[in-house]
Short mmCIF file of C-alpha atoms in Angstrom, two decimals:
data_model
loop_
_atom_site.label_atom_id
_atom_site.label_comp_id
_atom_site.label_asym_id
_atom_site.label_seq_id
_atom_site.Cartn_x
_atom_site.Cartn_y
_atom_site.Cartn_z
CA UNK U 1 -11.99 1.60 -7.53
CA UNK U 2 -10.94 3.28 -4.60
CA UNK U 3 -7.12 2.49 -5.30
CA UNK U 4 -7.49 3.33 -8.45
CA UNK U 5 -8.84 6.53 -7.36
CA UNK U 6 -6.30 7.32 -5.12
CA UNK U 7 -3.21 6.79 -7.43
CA UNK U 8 -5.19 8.94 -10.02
CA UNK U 9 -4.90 11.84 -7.42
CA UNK U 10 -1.50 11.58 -7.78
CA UNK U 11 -1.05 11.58 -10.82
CA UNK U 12 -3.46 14.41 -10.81
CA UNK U 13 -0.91 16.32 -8.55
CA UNK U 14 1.52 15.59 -11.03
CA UNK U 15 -0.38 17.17 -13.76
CA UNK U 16 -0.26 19.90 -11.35
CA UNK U 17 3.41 20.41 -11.26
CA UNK U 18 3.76 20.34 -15.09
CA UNK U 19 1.06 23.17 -15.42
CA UNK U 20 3.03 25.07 -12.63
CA UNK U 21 6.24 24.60 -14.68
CA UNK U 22 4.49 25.70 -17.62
CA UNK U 23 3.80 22.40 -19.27
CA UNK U 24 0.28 21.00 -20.36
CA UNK U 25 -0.93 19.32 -17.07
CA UNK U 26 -0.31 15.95 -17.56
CA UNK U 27 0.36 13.27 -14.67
CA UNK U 28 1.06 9.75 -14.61
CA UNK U 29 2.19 7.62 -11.83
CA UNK U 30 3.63 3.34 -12.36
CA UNK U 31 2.85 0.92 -9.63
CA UNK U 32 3.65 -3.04 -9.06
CA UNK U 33 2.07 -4.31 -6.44
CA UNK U 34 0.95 -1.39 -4.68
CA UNK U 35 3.96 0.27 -4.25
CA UNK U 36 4.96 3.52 -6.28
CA UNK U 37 7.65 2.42 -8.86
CA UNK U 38 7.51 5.85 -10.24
CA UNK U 39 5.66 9.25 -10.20
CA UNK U 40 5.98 12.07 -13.44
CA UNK U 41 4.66 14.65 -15.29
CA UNK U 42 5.17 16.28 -18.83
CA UNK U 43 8.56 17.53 -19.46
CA UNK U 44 8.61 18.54 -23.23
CA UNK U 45 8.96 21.82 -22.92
CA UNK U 46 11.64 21.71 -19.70
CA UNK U 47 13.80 18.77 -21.53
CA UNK U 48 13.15 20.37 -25.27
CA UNK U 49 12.49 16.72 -25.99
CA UNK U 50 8.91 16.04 -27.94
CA UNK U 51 8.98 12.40 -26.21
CA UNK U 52 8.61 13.77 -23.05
CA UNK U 53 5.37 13.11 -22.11
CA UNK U 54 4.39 12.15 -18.52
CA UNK U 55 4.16 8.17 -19.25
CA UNK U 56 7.39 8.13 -21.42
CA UNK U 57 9.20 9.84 -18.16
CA UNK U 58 7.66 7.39 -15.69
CA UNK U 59 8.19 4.21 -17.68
CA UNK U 60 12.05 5.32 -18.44
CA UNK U 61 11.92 5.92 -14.37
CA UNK U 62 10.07 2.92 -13.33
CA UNK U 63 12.77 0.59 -15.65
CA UNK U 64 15.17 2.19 -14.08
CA UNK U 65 13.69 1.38 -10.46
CA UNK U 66 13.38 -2.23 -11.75
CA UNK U 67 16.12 -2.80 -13.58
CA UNK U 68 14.54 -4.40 -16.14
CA UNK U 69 13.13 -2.68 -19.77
CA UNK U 70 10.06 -5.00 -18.56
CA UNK U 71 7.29 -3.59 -16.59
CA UNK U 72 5.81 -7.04 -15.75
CA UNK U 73 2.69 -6.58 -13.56
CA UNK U 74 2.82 -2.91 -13.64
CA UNK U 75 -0.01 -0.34 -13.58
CA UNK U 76 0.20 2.44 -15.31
CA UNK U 77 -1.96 5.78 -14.45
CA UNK U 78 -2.29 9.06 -16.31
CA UNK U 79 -4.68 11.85 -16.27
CA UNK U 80 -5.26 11.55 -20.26
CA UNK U 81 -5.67 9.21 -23.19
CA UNK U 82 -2.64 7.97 -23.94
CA UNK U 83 -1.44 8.79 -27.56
CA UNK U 84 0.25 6.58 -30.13
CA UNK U 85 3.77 7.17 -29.11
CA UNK U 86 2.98 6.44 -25.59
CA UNK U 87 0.65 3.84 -26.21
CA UNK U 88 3.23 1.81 -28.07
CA UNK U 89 5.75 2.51 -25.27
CA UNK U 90 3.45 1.00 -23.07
CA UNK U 91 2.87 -2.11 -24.88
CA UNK U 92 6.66 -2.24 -25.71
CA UNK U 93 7.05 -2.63 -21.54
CA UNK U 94 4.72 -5.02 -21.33
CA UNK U 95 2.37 -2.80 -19.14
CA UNK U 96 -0.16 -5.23 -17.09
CA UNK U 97 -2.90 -2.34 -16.67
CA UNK U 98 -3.81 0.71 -17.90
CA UNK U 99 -5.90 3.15 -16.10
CA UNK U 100 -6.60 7.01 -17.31
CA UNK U 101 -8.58 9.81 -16.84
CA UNK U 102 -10.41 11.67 -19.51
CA UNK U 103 -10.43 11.24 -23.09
CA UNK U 104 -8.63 12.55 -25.82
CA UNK U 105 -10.61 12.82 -29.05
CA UNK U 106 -8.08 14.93 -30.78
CA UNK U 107 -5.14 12.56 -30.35
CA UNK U 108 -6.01 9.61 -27.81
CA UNK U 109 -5.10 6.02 -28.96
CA UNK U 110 -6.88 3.81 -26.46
CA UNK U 111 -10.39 4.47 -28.23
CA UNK U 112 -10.81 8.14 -29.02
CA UNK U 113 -8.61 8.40 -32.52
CA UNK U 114 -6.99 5.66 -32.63
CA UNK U 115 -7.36 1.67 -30.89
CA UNK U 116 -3.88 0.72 -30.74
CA UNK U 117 -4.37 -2.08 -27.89
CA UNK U 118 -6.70 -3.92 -29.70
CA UNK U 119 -5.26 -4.89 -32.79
CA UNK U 120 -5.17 -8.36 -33.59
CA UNK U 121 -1.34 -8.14 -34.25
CA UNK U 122 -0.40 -6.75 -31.47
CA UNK U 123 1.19 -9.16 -29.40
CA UNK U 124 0.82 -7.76 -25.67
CA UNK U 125 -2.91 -7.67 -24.14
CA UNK U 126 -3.12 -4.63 -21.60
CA UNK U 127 -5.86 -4.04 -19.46
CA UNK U 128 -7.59 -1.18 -19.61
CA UNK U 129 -9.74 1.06 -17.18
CA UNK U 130 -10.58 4.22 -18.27
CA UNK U 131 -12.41 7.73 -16.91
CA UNK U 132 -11.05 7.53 -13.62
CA UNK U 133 -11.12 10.91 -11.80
CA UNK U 134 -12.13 12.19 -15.77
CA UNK U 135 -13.50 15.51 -15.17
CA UNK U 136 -11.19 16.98 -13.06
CA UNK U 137 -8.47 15.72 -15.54
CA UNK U 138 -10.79 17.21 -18.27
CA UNK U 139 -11.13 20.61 -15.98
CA UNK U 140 -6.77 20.64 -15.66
CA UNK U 141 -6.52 20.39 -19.25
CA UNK U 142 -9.73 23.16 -20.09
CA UNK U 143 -8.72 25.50 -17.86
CA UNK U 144 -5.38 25.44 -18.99
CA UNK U 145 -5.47 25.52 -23.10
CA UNK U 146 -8.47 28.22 -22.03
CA UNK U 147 -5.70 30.76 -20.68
CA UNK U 148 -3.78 30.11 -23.46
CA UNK U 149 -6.39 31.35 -26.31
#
């Protein structure tokens, strides 16, 4: 849990930088095998792209570092749920383990709205760790749509 904590804190601080640049505070961070393969936050609004979310950006980055469309044995960490775009991504890389922060009942596809990983078609199996570091990724993303009401 401790490892898991500590590459949450990164992604935290990437979460961050994307409320800094004006984007909703999202982080994730990719490892293999304890090493960094890549490190992002949201870009949506900076790349005027609506598939820019943090994981999208650090599993285009961490293919790249691999050379491979593959993420074998990868863990993936971000400070949110996951939605459905970025939850099929993730299965579409072949993601080892999944590991995220807070909930998102308005749009989460892990368990909140939608179970994507567990459908009996699916063909992938991720693992899955969730509410790691939650309320301070809760408090990032509170504090943040709260200025904005």
């Amino acid at each position: 849990m401790a490892v898991d904590e500590a590459y949450m804190q990164m992604a935290l601080e990437e979460a961050r930088a994307a409320e800094h640049g004006g984007e909703v505070p999202v982080g994730c961070v990719i490892t293999i095998e304890d090493r960094v393969l890549a490190r992002a936050a949201n870009r949506t609004i900076a790349d005027c792209d609506p598939t820019a979310h943090a994981e999208m950006v650090a599993l285009r980055a961490a293919a790249a570092a691999i050379g491979n469309h593959r993420l074998l044995g990868t863990t993936l960490y971000v400070t949110i749920e996951p939605c459905a775009m970025c939850s099929g991504a993730i299965l579409q890389a072949r993601v080892a383990r999944l590991v995220y922060g807070a909930d998102d009942p308005k749009g989460g596809a892990v368990r909140s709205c939608f179970a994507v990983f567990e459908h009996p078609r699916v063909n992938h199996r991720v693992e899955i760790t969730a509410g790691v570091c939650a309320e301070e990724a809760a408090a990032l993303l509170q504090t943040f749509f709260a200025a904005r009401r």
